[in-house]
CSV table of C-alpha atoms in Angstrom, one decimal:
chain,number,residue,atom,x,y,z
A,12,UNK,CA,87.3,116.8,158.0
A,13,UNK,CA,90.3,118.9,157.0
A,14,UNK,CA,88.1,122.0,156.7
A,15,UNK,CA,86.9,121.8,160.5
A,16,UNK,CA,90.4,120.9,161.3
A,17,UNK,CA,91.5,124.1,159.7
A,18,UNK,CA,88.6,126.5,161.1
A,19,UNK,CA,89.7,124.7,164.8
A,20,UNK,CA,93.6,125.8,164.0
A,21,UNK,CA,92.4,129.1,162.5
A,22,UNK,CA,90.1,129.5,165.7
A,23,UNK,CA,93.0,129.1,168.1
A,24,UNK,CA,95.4,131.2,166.3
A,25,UNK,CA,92.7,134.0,166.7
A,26,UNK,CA,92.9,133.3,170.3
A,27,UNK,CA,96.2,133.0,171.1
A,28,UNK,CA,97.0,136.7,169.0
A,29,UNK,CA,94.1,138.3,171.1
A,30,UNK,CA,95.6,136.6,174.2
A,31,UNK,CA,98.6,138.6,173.3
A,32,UNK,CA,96.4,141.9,173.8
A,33,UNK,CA,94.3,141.1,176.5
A,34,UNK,CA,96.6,140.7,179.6
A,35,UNK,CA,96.6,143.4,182.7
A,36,UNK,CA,97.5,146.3,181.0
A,37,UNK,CA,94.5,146.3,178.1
A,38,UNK,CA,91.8,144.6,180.5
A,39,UNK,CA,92.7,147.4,183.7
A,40,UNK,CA,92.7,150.0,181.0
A,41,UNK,CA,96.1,151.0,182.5
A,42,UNK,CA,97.6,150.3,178.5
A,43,UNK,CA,95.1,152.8,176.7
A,44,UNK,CA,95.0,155.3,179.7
A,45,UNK,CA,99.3,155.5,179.5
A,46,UNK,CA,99.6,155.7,176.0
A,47,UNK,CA,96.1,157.6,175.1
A,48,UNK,CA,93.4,159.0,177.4
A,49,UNK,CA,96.0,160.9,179.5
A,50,UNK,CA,97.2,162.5,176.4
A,51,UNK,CA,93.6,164.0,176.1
A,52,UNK,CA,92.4,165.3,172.5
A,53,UNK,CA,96.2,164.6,171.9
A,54,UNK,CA,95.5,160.8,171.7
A,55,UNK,CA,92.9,160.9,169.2
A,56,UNK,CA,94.9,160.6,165.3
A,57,UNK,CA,96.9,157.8,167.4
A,58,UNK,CA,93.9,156.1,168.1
A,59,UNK,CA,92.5,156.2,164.5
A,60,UNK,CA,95.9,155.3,163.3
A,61,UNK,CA,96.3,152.4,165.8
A,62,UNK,CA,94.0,149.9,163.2
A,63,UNK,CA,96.4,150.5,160.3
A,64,UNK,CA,99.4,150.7,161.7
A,65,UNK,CA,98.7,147.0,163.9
A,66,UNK,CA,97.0,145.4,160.7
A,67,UNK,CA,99.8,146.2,158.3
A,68,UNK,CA,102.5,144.9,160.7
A,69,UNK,CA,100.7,142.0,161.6
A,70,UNK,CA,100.0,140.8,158.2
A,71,UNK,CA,103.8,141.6,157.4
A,72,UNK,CA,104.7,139.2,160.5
A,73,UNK,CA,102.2,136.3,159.6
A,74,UNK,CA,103.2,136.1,156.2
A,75,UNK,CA,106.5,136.2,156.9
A,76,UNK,CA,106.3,133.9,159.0
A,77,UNK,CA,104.4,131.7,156.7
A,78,UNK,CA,107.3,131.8,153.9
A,79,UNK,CA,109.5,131.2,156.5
A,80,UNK,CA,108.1,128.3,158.4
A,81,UNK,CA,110.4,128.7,161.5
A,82,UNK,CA,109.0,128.2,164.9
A,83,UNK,CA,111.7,130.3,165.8
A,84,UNK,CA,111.2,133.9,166.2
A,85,UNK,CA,114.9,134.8,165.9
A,86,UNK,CA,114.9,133.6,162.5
A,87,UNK,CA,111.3,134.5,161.2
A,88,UNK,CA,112.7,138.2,162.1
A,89,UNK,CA,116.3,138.4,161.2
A,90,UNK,CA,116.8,140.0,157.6
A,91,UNK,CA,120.3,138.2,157.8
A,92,UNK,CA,122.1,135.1,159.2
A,93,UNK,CA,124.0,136.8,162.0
A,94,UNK,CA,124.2,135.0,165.1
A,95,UNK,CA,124.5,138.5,167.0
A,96,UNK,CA,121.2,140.0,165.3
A,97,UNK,CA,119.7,136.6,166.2
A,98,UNK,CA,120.7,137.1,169.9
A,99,UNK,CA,119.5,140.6,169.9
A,100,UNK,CA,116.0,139.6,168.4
A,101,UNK,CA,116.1,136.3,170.5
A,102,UNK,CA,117.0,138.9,173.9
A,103,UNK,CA,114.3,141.6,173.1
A,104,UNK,CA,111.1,139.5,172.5
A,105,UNK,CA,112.2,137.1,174.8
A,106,UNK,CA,112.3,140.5,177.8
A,107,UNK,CA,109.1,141.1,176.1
A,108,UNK,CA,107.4,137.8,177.0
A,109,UNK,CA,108.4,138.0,180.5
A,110,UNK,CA,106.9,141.3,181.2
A,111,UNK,CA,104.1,140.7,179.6
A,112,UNK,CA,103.8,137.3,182.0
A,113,UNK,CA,104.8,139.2,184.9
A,114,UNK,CA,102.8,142.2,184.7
A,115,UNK,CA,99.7,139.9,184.1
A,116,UNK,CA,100.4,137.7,187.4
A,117,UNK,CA,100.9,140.7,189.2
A,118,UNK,CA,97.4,141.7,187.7
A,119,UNK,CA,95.7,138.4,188.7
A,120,UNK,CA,97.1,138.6,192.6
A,121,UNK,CA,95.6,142.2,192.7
A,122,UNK,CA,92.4,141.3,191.1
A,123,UNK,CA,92.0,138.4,193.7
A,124,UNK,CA,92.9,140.8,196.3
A,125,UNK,CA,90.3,142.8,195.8
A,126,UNK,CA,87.7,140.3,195.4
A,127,UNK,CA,88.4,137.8,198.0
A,128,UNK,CA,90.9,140.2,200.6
A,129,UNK,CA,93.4,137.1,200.0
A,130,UNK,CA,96.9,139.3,200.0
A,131,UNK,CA,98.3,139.4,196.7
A,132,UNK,CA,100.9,137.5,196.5
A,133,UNK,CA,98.8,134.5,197.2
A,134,UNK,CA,96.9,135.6,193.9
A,135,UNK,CA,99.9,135.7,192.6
A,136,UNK,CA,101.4,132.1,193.3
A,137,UNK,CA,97.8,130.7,192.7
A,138,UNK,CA,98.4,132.2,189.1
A,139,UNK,CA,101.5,130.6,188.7
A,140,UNK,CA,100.0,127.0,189.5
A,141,UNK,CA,97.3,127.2,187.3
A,142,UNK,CA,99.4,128.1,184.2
A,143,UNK,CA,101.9,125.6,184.9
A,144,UNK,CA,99.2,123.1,185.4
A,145,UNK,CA,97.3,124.1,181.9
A,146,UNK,CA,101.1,123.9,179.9
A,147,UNK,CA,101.8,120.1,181.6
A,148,UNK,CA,98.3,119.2,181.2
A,149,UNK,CA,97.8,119.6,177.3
A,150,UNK,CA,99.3,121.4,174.3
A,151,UNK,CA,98.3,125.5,173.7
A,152,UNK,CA,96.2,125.2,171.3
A,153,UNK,CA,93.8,123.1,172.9
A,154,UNK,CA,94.3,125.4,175.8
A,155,UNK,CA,93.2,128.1,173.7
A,156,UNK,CA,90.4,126.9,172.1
A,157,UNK,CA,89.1,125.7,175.6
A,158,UNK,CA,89.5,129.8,176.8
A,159,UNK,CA,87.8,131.1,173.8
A,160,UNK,CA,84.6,131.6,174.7
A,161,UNK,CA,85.7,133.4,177.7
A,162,UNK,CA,87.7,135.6,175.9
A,163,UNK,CA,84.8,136.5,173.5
A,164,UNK,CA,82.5,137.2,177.0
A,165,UNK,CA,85.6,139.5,178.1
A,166,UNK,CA,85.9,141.4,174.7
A,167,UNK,CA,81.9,141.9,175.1
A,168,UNK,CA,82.5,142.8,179.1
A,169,UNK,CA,85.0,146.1,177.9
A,170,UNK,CA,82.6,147.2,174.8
A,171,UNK,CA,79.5,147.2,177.6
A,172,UNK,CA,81.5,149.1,179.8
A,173,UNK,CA,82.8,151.6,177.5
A,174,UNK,CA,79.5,151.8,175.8
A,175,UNK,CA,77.6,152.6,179.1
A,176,UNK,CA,80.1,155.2,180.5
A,177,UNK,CA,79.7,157.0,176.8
A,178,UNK,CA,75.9,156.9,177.0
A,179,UNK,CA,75.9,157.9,180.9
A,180,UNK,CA,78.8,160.0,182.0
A,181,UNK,CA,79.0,163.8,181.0
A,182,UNK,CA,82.0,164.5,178.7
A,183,UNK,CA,84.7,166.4,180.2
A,184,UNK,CA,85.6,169.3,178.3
A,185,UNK,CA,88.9,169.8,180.0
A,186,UNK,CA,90.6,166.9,178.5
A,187,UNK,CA,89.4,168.0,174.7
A,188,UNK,CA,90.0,172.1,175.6
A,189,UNK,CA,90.7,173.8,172.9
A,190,UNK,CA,94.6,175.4,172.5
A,191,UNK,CA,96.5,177.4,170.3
A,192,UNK,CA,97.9,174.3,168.3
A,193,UNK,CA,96.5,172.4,165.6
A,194,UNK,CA,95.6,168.8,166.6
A,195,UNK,CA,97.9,167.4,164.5
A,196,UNK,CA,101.1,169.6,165.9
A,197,UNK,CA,99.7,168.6,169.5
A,198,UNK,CA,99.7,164.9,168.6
A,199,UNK,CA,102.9,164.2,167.8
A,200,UNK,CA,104.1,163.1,170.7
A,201,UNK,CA,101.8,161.1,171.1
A,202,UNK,CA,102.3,159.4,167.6
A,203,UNK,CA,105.4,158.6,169.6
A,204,UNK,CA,103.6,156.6,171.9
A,205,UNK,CA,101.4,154.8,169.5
A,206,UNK,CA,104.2,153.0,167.7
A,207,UNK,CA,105.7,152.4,171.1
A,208,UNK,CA,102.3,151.1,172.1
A,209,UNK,CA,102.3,148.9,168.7
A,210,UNK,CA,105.6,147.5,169.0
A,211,UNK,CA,105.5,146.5,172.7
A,212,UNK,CA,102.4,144.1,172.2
A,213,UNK,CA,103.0,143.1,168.6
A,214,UNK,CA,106.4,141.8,169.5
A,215,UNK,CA,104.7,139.7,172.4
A,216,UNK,CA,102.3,138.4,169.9
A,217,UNK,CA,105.5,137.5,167.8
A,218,UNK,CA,107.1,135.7,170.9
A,219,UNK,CA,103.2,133.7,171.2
A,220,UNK,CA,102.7,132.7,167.3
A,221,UNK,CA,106.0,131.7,166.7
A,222,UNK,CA,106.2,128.4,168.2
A,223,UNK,CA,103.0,127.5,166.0
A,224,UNK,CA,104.0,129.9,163.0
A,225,UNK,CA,103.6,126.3,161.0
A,226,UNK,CA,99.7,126.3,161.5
A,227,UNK,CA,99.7,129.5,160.1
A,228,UNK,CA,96.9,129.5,157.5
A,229,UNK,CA,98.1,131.1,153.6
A,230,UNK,CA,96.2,132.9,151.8
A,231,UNK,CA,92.8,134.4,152.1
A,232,UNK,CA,92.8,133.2,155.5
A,233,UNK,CA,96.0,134.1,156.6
A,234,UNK,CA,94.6,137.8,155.2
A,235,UNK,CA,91.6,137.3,157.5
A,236,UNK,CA,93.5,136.3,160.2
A,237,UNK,CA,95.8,139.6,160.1
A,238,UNK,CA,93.0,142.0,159.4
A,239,UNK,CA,90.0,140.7,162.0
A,240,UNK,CA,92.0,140.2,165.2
A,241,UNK,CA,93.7,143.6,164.8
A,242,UNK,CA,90.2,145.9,164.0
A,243,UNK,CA,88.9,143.8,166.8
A,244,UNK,CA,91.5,144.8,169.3
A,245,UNK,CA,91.4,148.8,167.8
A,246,UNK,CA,87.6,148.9,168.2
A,247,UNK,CA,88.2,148.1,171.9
A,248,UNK,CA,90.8,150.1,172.3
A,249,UNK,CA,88.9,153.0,170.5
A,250,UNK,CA,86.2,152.7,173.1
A,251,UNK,CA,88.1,152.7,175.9
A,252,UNK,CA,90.0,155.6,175.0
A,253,UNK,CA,86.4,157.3,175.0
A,254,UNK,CA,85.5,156.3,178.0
A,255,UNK,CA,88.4,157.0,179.9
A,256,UNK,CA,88.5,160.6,178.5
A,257,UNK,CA,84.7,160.7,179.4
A,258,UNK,CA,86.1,159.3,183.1
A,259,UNK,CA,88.8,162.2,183.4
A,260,UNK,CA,90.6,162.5,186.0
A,261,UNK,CA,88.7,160.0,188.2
A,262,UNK,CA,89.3,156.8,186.0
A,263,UNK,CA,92.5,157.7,185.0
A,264,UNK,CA,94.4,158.1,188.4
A,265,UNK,CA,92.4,154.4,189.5
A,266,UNK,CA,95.0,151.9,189.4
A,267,UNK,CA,92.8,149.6,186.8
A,268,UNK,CA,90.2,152.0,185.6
A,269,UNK,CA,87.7,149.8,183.7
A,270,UNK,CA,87.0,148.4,186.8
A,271,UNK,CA,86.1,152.0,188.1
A,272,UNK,CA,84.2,151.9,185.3
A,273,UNK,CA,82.4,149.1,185.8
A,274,UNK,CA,81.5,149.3,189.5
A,275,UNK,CA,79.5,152.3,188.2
A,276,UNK,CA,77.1,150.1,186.4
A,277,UNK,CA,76.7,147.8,189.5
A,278,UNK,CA,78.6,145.9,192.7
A,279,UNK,CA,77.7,142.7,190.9
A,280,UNK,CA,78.5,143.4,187.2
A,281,UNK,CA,82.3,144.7,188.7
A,282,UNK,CA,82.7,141.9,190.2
A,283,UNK,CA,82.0,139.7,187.1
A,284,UNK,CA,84.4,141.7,184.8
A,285,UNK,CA,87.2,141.4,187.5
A,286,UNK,CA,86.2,137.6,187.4
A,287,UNK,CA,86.5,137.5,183.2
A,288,UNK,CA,89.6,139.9,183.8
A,289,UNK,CA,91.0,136.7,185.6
A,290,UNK,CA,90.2,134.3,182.9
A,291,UNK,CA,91.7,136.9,179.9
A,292,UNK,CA,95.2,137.2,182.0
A,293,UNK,CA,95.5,133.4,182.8
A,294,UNK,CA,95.3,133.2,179.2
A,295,UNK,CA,98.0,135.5,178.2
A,296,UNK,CA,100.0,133.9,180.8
A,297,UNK,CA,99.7,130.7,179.5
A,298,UNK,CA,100.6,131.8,175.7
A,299,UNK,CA,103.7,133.3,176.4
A,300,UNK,CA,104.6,130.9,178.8
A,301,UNK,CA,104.4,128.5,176.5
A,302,UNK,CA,106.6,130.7,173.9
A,303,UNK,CA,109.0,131.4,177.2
A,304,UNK,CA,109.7,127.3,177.7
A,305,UNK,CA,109.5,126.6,174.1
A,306,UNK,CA,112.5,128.6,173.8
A,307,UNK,CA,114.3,127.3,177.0
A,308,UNK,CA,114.0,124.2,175.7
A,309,UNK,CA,116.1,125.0,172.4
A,310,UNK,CA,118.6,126.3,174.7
A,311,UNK,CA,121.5,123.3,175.6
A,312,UNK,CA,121.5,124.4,178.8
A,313,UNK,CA,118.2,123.4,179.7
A,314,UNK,CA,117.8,120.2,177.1
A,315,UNK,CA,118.8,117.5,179.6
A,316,UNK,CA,116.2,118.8,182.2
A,317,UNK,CA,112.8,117.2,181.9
A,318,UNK,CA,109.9,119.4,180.8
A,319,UNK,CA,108.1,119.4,184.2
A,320,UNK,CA,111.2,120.4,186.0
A,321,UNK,CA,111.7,123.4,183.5
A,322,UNK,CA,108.3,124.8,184.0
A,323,UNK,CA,108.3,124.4,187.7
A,324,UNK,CA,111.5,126.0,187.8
A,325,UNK,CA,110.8,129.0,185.6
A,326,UNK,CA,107.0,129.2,187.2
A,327,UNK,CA,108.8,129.9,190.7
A,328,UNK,CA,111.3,132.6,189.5
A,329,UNK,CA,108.1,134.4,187.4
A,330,UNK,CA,106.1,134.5,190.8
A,331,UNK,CA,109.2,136.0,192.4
A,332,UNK,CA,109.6,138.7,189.3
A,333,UNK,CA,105.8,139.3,190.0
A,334,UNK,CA,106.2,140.3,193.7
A,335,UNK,CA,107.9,143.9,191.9
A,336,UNK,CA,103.6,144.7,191.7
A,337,UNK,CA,101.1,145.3,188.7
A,338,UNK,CA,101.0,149.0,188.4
A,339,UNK,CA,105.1,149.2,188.9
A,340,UNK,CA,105.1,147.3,185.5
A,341,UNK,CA,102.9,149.1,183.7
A,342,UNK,CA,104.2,152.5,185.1
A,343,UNK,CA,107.9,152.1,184.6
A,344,UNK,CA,109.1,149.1,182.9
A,345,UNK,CA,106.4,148.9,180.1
A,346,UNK,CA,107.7,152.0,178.8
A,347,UNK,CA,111.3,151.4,179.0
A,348,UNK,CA,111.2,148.1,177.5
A,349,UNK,CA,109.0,149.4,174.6
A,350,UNK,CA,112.0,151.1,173.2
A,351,UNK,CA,113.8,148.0,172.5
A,352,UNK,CA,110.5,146.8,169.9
A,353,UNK,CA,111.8,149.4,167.3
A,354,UNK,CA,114.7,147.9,166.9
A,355,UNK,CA,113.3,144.5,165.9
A,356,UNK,CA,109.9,146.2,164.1
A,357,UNK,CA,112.6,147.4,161.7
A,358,UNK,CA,114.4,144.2,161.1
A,359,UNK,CA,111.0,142.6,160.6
A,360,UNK,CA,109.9,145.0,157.7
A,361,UNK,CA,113.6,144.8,155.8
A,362,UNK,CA,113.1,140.9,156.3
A,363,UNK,CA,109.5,140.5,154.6
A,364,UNK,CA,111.0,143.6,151.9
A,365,UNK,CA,114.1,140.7,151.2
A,366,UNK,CA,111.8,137.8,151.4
A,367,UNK,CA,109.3,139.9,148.8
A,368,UNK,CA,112.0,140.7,146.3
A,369,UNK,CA,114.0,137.0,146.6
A,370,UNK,CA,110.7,135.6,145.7
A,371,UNK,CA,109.6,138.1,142.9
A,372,UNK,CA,113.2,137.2,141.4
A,373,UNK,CA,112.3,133.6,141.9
A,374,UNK,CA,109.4,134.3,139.7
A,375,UNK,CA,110.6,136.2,137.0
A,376,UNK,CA,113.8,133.7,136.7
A,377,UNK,CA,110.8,130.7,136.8
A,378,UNK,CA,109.3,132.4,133.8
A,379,UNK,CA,112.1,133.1,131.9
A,380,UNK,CA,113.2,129.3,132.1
A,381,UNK,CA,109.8,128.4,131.5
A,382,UNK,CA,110.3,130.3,127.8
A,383,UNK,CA,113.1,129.4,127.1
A,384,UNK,CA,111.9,125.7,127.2
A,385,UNK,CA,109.2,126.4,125.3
């Protein structure tokens, strides 16, 4: 019994760290054609770098957070116990969750849009409701082992897609010319963009985990956990940064171009990826809204209100923030916000480097004691 009771918590952590990938900007393919495809040949090093540079942070943030045990992400990150770093870190992800929840609302009104002519801001309220409902109506991991399967028909959706363009579409040789730089002098700037790319969503995967950082599993597991879900998400990513060069310039000036990209395989099969498009961002609304009222309700402000109330209230000013559009966000304010995620990636790697040496200390001092008894 404890070992299926460890597979299901293992299971939903899975989900709730893709969930942290998969909103508007990866499933449009707005994310990888910003920060990759339009860079052309430029994006390729970033793109094989992407797996090592998401696994090794993500494995530094899991098992710090393990050691840790802190559901709050102010303290898992904080190398120090400074109330003003905590309010920075606390600040930062907490403007991370929001976009990320806004931008994927905006996403789900646009999406209906298109597929029912409904206007979008109808999409967008309908969004609202069902997240709010999902939080009042049971706890997120049971909320995210229900999605699951979904999810998994969504992640094979994008490799079909990106798989089909690759076998059908002509490459086009303008966005892999050749030039009078090396590769690697061409892609630094876009190196730029892949650890801006890294640190915006791994810092709302942060904000997600954190409120169940105790369910984190140690050991082997926790090792699986950091290294499958990130190759998962790069080999996706990977793809679609194929196909959207192969789709140059036509897919990348379409305001979500995997659904370009789909529409070319059939009416019907577009119309079922926008449909598992829906499902993916309702689930990265509901993850970080949870994180979002999990926090609120830490705050004294907001502890005499009941939990209802807090959601309802925060659910209306989201679908408000929303109304700013889906490619506005992804354009503009992904960008700008990214900035901010350095700051806190770096506190997070000189915490796990303090938390590593405090605890190699603790061992060697252990083991002297430990002879000196004997």
């Amino acid at each position: 019994m404890k070992t299926t009771m460890t597979k299901k918590t293992s299971g939903s952590l899975a989900v709730l760290y893709i969930s942290g990938f998969v909103g508007a900007g990866y499933s449009s393919g707005q994310e990888v054609c910003q920060f990759f495809a339009c860079h052309g040949r430029n994006g390729l090093i970033p793109i094989l770098l992407f797996p090592l540079f998401l696994t090794v942070l993500s494995l530094i943030f899991l098992w710090t957070a393990r050691r840790k045990q802190s559901v709050q992400y102010e303290e898992i990150i904080s190398p120090i116990a400074s109330p003003l770093v905590k309010a920075g870190v606390d600040i930062v992800v907490s403007v991370f969750i929001v976009i990320a929840i806004v931008s994927s609302i905006a996403a789900i009104g646009s999406i209906l849009q298109r597929l029912t002519g409904l206007p979008s801001f109808v999409g967008d309220l309908l969004a609202v409701g069902l997240a709010a409902g999902l939080l009042l109506l049971g706890n997120i991991q049971k909320t995210a082992s229900m999605l699951k399967p979904f999810l998994l028909l969504f992640l094979i959706c994008v490799c079909v897609i990106c798989i089909y363009v690759l076998a059908t579409v002509k490459p086009a040789v303008s966005a892999f010319a050749p030039t009078g730089d090396s590769l690697i002098s061409l892609s630094g700037g876009s190196l730029f963009w892949l650890v801006l790319y890294v640190s915006y969503n791994l810092l709302v995967i942060i904000g997600i985990l954190s409120p169940v950082s105790r369910d984190i599993p140690s050991g082997k597991k926790l090792i699986v956990l950091g290294t499958l879900c990130p190759l998962l998400i790069s080999v996706t990513i990977a793809l679609q940064y194929f196909a959207l060069i192969r789709l140059f310039p036509a897919g990348n000036t379409a305001e979500m171009p995997l659904i370009h990209a789909a529409s070319m395989i059939s009416p019907v099969f577009s119309d079922i990826y926008q449909i598992l498009m829906l499902t993916a961002a309702v689930c990265t609304v509901v993850s970080c809204f949870n994180s979002t009222i999990d926090r609120m309700e830490r705050i004294k402000l907001f502890q005499k209100l009941p939990r209802p109330a807090l959601i309802a209230g925060s659910a209306f000013l989201l679908f408000l923030c929303s109304l700013i559009g889906f490619s506005n966000v992804i354009r503009y304010i992904y960008p700008a916000i990214g900035f901010l995620g350095f700051f806190v990636l770096a506190l997070l790697i000189i915490s796990y480097i303090k938390l590593r040496i405090y605890e190699k200390h603790a061992l060697t001092g252990q083991k002297e004691a430990s002879h000196e008894i004997t």
